[in-house]
Structures are given as structure tokens and as C-alpha cells.
mmCIF file of C-alpha atoms and ligand atoms in Angstrom:
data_model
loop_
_atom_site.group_PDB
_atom_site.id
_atom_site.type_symbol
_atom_site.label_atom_id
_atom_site.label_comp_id
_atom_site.label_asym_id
_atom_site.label_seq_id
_atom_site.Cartn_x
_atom_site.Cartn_y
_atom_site.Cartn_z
ATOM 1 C CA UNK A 145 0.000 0.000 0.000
ATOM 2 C CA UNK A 146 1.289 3.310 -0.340
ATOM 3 C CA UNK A 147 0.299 6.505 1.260
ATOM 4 C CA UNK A 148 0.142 10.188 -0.632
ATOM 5 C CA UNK A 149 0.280 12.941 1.570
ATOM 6 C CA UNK A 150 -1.266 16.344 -0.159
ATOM 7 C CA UNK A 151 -3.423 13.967 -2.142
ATOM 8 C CA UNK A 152 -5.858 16.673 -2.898
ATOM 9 C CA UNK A 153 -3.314 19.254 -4.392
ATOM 10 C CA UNK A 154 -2.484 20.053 -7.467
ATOM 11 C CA UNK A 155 0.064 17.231 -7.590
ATOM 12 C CA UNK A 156 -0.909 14.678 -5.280
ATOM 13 C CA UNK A 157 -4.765 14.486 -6.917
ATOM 14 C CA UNK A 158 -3.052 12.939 -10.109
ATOM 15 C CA UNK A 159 -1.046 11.363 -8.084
ATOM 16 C CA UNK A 160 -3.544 9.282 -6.844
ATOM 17 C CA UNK A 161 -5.379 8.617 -9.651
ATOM 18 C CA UNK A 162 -2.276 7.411 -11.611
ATOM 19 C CA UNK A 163 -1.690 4.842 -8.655
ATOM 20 C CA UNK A 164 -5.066 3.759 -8.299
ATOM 21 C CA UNK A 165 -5.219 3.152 -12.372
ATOM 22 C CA UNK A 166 -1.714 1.060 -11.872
ATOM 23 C CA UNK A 167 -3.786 -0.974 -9.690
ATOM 24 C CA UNK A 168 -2.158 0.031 -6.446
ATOM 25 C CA UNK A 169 -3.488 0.498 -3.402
ATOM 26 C CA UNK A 170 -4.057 3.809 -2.293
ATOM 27 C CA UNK A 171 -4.454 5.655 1.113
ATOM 28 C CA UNK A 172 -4.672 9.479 0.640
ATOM 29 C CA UNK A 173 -4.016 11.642 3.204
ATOM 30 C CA UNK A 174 -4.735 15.496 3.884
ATOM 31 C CA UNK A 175 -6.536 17.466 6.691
ATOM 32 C CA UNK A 176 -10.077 18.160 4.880
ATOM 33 C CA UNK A 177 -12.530 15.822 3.730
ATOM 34 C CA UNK A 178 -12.465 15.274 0.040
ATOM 35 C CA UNK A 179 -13.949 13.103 -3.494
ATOM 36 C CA UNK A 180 -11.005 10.901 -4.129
ATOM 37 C CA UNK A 181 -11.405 8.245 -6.500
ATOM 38 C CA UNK A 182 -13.592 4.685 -5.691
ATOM 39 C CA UNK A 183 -11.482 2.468 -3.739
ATOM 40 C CA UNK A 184 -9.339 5.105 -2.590
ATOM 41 C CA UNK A 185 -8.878 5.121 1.635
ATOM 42 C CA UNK A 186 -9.073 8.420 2.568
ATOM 43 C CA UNK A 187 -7.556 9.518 6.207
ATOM 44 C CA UNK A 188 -8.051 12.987 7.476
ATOM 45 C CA UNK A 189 -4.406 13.505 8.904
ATOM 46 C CA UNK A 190 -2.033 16.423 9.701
ATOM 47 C CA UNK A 191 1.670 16.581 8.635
ATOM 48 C CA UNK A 192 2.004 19.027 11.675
ATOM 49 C CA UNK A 193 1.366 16.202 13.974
ATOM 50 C CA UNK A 194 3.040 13.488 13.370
ATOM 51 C CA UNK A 195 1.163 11.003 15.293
ATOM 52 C CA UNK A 196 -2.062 11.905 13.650
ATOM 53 C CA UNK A 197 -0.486 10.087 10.749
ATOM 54 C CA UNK A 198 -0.269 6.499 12.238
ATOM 55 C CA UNK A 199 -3.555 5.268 11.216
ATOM 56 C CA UNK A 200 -3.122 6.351 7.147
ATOM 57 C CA UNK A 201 0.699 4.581 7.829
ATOM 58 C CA UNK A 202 -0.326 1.078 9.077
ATOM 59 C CA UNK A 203 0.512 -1.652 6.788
ATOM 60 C CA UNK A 204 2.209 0.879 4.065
ATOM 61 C CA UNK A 205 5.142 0.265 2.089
ATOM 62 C CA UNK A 206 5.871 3.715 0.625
ATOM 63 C CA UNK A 207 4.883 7.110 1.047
ATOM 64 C CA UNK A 208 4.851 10.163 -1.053
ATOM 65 C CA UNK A 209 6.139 12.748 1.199
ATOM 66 C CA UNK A 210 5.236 16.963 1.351
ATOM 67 C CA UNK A 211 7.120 19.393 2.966
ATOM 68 C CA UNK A 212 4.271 20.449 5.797
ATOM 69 C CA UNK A 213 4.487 20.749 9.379
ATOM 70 C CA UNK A 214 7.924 21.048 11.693
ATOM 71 C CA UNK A 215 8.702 17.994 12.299
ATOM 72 C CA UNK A 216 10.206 15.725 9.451
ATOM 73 C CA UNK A 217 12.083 13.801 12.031
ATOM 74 C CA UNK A 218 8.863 12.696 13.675
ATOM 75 C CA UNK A 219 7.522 11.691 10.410
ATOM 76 C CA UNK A 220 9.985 9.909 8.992
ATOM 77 C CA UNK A 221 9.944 7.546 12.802
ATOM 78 C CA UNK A 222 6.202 6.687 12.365
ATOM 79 C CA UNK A 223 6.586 5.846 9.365
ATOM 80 C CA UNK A 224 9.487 3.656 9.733
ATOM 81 C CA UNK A 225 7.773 2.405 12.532
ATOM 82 C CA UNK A 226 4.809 1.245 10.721
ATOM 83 C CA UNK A 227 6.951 -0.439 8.293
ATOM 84 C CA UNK A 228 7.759 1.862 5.321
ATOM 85 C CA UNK A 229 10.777 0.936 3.372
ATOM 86 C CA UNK A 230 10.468 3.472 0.743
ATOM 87 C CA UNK A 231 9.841 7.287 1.059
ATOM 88 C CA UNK A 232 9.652 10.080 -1.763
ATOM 89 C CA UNK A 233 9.879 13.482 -0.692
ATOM 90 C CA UNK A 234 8.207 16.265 -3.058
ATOM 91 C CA UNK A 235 11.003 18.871 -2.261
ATOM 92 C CA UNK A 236 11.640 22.358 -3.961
ATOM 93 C CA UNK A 237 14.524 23.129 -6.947
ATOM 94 C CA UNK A 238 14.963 26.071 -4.292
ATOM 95 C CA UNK A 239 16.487 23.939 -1.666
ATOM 96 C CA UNK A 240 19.530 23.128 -3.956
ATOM 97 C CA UNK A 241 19.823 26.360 -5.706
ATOM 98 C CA UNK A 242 19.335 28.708 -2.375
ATOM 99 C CA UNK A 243 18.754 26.522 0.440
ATOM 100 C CA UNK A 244 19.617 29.515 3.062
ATOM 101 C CA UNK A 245 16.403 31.057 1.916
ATOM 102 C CA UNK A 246 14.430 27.255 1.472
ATOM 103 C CA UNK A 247 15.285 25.861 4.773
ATOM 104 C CA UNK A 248 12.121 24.195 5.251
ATOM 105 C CA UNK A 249 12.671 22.068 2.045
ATOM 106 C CA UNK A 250 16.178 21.843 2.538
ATOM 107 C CA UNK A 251 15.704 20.500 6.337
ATOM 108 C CA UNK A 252 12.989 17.978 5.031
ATOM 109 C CA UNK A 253 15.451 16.578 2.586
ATOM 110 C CA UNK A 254 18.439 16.279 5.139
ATOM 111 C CA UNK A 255 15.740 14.248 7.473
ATOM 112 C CA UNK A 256 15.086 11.947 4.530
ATOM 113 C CA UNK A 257 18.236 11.646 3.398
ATOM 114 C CA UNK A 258 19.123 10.390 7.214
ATOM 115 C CA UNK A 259 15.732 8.152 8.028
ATOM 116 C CA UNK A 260 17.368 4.956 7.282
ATOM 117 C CA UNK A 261 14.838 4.309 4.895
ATOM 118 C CA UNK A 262 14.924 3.812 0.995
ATOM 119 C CA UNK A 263 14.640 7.540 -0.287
ATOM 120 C CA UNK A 264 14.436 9.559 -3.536
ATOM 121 C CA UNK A 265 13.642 13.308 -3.240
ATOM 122 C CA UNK A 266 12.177 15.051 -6.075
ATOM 123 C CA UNK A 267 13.126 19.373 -6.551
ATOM 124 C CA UNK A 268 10.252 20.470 -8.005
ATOM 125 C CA UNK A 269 10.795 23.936 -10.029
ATOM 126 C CA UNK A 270 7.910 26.434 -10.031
ATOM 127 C CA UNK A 271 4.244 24.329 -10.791
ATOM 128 C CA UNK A 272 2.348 25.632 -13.951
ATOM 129 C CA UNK A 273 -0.640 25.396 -11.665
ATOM 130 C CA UNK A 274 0.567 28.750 -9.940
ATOM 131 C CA UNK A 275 -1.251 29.987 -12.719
ATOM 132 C CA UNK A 276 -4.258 29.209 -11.323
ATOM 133 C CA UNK A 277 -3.712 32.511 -9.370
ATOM 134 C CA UNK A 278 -5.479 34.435 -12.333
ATOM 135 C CA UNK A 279 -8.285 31.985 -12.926
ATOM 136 C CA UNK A 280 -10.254 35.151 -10.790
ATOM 137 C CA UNK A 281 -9.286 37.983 -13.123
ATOM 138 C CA UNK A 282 -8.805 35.982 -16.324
ATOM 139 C CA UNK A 283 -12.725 34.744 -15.727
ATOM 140 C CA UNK A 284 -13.432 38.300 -15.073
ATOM 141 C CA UNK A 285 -11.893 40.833 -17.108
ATOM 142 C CA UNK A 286 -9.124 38.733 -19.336
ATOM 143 C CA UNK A 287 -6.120 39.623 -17.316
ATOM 144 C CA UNK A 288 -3.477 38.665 -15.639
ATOM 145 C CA UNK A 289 -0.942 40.553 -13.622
ATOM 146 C CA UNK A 290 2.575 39.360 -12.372
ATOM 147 C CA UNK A 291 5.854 40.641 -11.869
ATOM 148 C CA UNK A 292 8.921 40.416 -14.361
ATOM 149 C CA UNK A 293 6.811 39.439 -17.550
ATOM 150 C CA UNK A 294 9.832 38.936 -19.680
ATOM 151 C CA UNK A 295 12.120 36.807 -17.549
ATOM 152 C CA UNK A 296 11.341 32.884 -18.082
ATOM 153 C CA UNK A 297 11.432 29.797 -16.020
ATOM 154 C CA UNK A 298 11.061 25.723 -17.236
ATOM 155 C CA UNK A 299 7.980 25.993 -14.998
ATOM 156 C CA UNK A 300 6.678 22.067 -14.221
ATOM 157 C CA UNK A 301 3.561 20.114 -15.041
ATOM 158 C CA UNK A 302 1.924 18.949 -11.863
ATOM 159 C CA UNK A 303 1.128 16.196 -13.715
ATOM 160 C CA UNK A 304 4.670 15.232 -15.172
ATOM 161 C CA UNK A 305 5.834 15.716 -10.932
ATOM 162 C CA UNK A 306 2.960 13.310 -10.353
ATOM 163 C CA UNK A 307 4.069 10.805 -13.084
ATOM 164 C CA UNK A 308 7.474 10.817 -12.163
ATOM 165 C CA UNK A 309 6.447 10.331 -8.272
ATOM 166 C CA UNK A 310 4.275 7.303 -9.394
ATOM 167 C CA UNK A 311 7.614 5.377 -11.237
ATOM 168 C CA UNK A 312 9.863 6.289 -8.342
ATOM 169 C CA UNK A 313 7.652 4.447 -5.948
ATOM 170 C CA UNK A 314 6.754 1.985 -8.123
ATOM 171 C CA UNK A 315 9.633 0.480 -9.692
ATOM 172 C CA UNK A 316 13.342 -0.128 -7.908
ATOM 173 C CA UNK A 317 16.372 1.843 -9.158
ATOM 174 C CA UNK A 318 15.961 5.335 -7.277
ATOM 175 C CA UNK A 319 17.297 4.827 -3.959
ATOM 176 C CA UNK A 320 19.545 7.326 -3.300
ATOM 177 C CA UNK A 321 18.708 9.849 -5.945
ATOM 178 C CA UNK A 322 17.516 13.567 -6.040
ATOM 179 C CA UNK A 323 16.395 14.682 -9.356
ATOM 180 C CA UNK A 324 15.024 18.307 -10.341
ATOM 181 C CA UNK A 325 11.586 18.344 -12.589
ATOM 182 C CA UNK A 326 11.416 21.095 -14.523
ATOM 183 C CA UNK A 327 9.509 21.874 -17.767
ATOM 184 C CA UNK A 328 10.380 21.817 -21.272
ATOM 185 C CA UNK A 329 12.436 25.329 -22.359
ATOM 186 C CA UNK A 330 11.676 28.598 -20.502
ATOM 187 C CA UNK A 331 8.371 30.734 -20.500
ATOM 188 C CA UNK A 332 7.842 34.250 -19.583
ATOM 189 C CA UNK A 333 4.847 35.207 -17.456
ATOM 190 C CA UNK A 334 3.511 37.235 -20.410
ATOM 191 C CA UNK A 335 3.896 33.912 -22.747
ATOM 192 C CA UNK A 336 1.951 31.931 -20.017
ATOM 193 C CA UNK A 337 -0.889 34.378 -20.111
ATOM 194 C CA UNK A 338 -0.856 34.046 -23.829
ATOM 195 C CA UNK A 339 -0.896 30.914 -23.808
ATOM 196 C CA UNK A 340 -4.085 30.269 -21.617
ATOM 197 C CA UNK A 341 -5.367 33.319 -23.780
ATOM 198 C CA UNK A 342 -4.530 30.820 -26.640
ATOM 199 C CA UNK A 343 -6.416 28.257 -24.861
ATOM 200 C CA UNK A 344 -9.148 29.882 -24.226
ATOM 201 C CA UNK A 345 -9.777 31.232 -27.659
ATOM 202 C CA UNK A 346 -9.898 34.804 -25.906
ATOM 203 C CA UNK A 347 -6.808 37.000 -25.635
ATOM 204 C CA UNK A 348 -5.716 37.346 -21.877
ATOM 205 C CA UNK A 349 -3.843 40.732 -21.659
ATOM 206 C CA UNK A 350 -0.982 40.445 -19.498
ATOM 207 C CA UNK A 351 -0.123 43.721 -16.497
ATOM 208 C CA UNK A 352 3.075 43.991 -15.762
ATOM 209 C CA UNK A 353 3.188 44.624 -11.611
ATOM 210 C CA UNK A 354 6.249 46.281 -10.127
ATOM 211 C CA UNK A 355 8.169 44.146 -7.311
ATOM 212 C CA UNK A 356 6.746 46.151 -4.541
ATOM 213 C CA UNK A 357 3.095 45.327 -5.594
ATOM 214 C CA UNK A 358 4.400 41.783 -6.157
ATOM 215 C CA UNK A 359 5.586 41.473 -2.658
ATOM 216 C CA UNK A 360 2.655 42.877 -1.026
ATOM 217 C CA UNK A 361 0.383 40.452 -2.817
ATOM 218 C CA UNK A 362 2.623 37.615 -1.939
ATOM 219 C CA UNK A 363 2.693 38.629 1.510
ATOM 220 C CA UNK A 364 -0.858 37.966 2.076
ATOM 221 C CA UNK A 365 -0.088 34.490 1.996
ATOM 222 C CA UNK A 366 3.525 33.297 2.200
ATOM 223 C CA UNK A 367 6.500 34.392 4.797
ATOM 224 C CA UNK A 368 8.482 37.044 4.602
ATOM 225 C CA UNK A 369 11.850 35.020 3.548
ATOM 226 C CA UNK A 370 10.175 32.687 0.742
ATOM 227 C CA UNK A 371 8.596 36.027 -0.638
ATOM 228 C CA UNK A 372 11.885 37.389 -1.294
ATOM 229 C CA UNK A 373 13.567 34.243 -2.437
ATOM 230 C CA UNK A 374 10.345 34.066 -4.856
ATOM 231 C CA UNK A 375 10.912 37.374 -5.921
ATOM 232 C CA UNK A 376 14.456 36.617 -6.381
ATOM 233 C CA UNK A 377 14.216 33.425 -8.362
ATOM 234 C CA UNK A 378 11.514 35.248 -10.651
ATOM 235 C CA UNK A 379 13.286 38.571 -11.100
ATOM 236 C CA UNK A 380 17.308 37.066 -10.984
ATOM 237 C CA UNK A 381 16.818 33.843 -11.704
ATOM 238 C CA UNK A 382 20.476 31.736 -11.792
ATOM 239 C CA UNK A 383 21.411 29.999 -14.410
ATOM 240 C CA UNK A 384 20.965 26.582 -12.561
ATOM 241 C CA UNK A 385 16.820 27.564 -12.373
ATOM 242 C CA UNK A 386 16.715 29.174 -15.852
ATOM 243 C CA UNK A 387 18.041 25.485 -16.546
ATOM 244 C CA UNK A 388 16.324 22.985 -18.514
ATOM 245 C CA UNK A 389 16.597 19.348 -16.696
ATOM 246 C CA UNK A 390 16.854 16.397 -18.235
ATOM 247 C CA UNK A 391 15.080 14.260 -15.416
ATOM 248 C CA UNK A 392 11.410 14.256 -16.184
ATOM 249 C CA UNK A 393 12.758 12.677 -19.432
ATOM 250 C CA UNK A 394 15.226 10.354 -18.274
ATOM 251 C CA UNK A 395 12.501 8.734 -15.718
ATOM 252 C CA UNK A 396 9.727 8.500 -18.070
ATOM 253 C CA UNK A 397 11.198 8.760 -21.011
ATOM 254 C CA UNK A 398 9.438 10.882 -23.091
ATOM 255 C CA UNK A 399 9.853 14.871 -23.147
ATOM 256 C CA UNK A 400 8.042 16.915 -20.020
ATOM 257 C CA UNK A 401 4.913 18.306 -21.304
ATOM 258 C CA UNK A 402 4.582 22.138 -22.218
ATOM 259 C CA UNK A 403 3.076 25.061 -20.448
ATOM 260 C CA UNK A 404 0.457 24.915 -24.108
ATOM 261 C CA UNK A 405 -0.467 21.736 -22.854
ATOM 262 C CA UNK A 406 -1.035 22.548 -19.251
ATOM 263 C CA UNK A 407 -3.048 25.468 -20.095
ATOM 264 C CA UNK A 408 -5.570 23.644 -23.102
ATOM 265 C CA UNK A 409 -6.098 20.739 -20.356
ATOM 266 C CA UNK A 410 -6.744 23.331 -17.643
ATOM 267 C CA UNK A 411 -8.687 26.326 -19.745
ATOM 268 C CA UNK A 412 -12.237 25.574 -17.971
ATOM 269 C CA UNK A 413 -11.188 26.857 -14.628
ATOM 270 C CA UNK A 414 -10.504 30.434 -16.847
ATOM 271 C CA UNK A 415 -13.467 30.204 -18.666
HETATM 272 N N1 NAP B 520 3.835 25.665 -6.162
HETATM 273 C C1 NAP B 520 5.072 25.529 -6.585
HETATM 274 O O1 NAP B 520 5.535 26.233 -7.496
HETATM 275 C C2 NAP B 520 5.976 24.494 -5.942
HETATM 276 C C3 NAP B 520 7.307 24.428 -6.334
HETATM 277 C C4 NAP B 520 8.132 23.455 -5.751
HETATM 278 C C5 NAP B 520 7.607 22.581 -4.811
HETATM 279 N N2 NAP B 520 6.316 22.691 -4.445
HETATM 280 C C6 NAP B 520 5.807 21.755 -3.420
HETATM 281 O O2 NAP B 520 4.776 20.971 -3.986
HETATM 282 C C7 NAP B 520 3.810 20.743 -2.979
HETATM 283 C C8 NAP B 520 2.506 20.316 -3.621
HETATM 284 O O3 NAP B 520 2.045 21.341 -4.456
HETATM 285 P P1 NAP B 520 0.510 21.347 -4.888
HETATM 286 O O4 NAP B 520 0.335 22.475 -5.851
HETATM 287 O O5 NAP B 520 0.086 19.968 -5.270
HETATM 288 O O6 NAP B 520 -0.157 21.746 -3.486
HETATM 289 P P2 NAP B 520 -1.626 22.209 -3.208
HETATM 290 O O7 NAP B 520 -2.456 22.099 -4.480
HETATM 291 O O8 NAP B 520 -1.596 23.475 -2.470
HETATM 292 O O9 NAP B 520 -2.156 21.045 -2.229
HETATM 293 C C9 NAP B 520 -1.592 20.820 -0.984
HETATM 294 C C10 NAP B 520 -2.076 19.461 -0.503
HETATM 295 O O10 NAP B 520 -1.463 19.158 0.728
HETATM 296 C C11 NAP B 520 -2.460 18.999 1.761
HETATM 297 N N3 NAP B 520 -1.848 19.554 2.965
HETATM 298 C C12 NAP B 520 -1.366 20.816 3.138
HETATM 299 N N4 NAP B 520 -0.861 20.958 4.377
HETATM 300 C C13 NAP B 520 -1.020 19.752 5.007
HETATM 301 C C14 NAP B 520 -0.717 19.275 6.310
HETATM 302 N N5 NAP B 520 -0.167 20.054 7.242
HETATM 303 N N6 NAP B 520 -1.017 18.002 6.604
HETATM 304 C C15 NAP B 520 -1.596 17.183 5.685
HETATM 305 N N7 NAP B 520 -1.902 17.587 4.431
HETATM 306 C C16 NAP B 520 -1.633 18.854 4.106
HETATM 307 C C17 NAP B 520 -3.673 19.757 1.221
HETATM 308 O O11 NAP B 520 -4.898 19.297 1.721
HETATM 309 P P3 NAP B 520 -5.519 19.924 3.095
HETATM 310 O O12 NAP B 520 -5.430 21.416 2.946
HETATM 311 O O13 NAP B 520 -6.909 19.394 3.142
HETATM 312 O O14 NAP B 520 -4.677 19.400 4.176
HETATM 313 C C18 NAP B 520 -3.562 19.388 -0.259
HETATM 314 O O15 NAP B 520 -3.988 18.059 -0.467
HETATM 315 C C19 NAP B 520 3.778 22.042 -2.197
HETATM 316 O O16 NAP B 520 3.295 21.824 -0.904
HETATM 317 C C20 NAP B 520 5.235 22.490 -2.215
HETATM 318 O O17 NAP B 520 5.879 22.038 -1.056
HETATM 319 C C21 NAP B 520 5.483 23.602 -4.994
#
């Protein structure tokens, strides 16, 4: 059996249903109630609390790990103590490329890296389903506004992060690894709100916001440090997240799927 923590995000809901259609057994775990799949165990559990999570880990095998809560440490010794042997943390490209700003990542991955257990951790770079930000003003006046419209990341399909999760826990070979998902090539902000534009068969017209409006926005809902190591990896990106990685391609061998794609499969929630 193997347990998904965050199985109702935007990664861990495909996740899931990739598992479940592999014929695994699934038991999903996140705080709120939710639809998952038929067949699907569902256990209302908190990452903050690690013992909350002992029921969803009885009888597992492997679990699909998010960075939530304080305590990795915790985590990683109820799980072990349940009987996990494998563990695949969803980490952030952020804690190799500035870990002194993504500590939390970066102190998740040291825990796994430690827990005696079989481990892979996965650096995600920036989700195209950030973009679901502007389904509000997209629906309602065709815009979208964002900082730095001409600089351009190989932003990730939550879906590619979810496919690559699925062989890592699946299949032997990726003890011991950390590999960093990224998209295909680069894309501006202004090229992703063309694109859904594109997909919508509706221009979306793209506002350029200045840093300081950025920050206050950003403010509202992350911490002070990751806002400016956001800000900083969208306005000054290094070359090493401007980078293209070959690992979404290597593990499931086929090319990682384009922001076009992301945004024709998602265009109803901007409609
Ligand atoms: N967004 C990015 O650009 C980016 C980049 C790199 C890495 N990541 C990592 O990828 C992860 C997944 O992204 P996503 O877009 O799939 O997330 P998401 O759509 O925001 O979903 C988060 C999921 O985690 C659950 N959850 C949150 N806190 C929890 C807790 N304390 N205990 C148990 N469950 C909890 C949520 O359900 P409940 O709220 O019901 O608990 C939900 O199922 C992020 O958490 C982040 O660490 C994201």
C-alpha cells in the first residue's frame, strides 16, 4: 500500500489517480474531507502532527512525502515504525539552488536523506498550476498581472511531478537519488498568459506589476523570507533555475509536457 500525503493538491490528486489506475493500493491523506477516486482510503491527517499520521501509515510500504508541518524527524519515525521501506519526498529546486532562503525544504530533505529508509527526493521547479492565481481575473476581465513578464522559467507540469512520483515508488532503481523536474524550455509570465489566452480562444492581456506590488500580494499568503527568495528566483533567476533538466525525461522517457499543454487541459477553470 502506499500513502500520498497532499493527495488533494495540485500534484498529489493525479497522483492518486495514476496509482489507483496502476492498480495500487491507495491511502490518501490530507486534513479536509475530500472526493477521491472509488477504492481510494481516505484519512483525514495532519503533517504538523506526526502522530495523527499512524492510522493512514499502518501496513504501508511507501509514502509520497510533502514538505508540511515542523517535524520531518517525527515523520519519517512513524513511518518507519509502521513499516515503510520506501519514502519520496516532493522537495523544492529552491532547496539546492538557495537553500539559506528554502530551509524548510532543505531541512525535510536532510531528514530523509538520514531516516534509514529507501529515499528519492524530487526538486520540483515552479508548478504551472501557480497559474491558477489568475483563474479570478482571467474569468473576469481577461487579465493577468505578475511581476517580471519577460524573464522565463522551465515551470513544471503537476502532472509530469505526479508521473514521475508514481515510477519512483513503483519500480526499484531510485534509492539514493535527487532529481530536479522542470519543464520543457523557458516561459515568460507574459507567454503563459498568452498561452491560456490561446487556450481559451480569448486573448488574456498580461499587467506587468512592479516588485513592490508583487511582494505585497505575496505577503498575504507566504513568509516574509520565501517572498523574497520568490521574488528573487523570478526577477534574478540563476542559471541553474533558468536550466532545462533532463530528469522528467530520463525517468519516463518521453519529453516533459509544455506550459500549451497545461493550459488547453486546464482552460475551464478560466473560462
Ligand atoms: N507551487 C510551486 O511552485 C511548488 C514548487 C516546488 C515545490 N512545491 C511543493 O509541492 C507541494 C505540492 O504542491 P501542490 O500544488 O500539489 O499543493 P496544493 O495544491 O496546495 O495542495 C496541498 C495538498 O497538501 C495537503 N496539505 C497541506 N498541508 C497539510 C498538512 N499540514 N497536513 C496534511 N496535508 C496537508 C492539502 O490538503 P488539506 O489542505 O486538506 O490538508 C492538499 O492536499 C507544495 O506543498 C510544495 O511544497 C510547490
Amino acid at each position: 500500500m502506499i500513502v500520498v500525503t497532499g493527495a488533494t493538491g495540485n500534484v498529489g490528486r493525479e497522483l492518486v489517480r495514476i496509482l489507483v489506475e496502476a492498480g495500487e493500493q491507495v491511502t490518501a491523506v490530507a486534513r479536509r474531507p475530500a472526493e477521491l477516486p472509488v477504492g481510494v482510503r481516505h484519512v483525514q491527517a495532519d503533517l504538523a502532527d506526526p502522530q495523527s499520521l499512524r492510522p493512514a501509515l499502518h501496513g504501508a510500504e511507501a509514502l509520497f512525502l510533502l514538505v508540511a508541518g515542523e517535524d520531518p524527524q517525527g515523520i519519517l519515525d512513524v513511518a518507519a515504525a509502521a513499516g515503510v521501506r520506501r519514502v519520496v519526498l516532493l522537495s523544492s529546486q529552491g532547496a539546492g539552488t538557495r537553500p539559506e532562503v528554502y530551509r524548510h525544504p532543505a531541512a525535510f530533505e536532510d531528514a530523509v536523506r538520514r531516516s534509514g529508509l529507501e529515499w528519492t527526493v524530487l526538486r520540483s521547479g515552479g508548478l504551472n498550476s501557480n497559474a491558477f492565481a489568475w483563474a479570478g481575473t482571467i474569468r473576469a476581465e481577461r487579465t493577468a498581472a505578475a511581476p517580471f513578464g519577460d524573464v522565463g522559467l522551465p515551470t513544471v507540469d503537476p502532472a509530469d511531478v505526479a508521473e514521475v512520483a508514481a515510477a519512483v515508488l513503483r519500480r526499484d532503481g531510485h534509492a539514493g537519488s535527487t532529481y530536479e523536474l522542470t519543464g520543457p524550455a523557458p516561459v515568460t509570465p507574459r507567454e503563459r498568459a498568452e498561452a491560456i489566452g490561446h487556450a481559451l480562444g480569448a486573448p488574456v492581456r498580461f499587467v506587468e506589476q512592479t516588485p513592490a506590488e508583487a511582494r505585497a500580494q505575496m505577503l498575504e499568503f507566504m513568509p516574509e523570507p520565501v517572498v523574497e527568495g520568490t521574488l528573487a528566483i523570478l526577477g534574478r533567476p540563476l542559471p541553474a533555475e533558468q536550466r532545462t533538466s533532463p530528469d522528467v525525461e530520463r525517468i519516463l522517457g518521453r519529453a516533459p509536457r509544455t506550459f500549451a499543454d497545461w493550459a488547453a487541459r486546464t482552460a475551464p477553470a478560466f473560462r
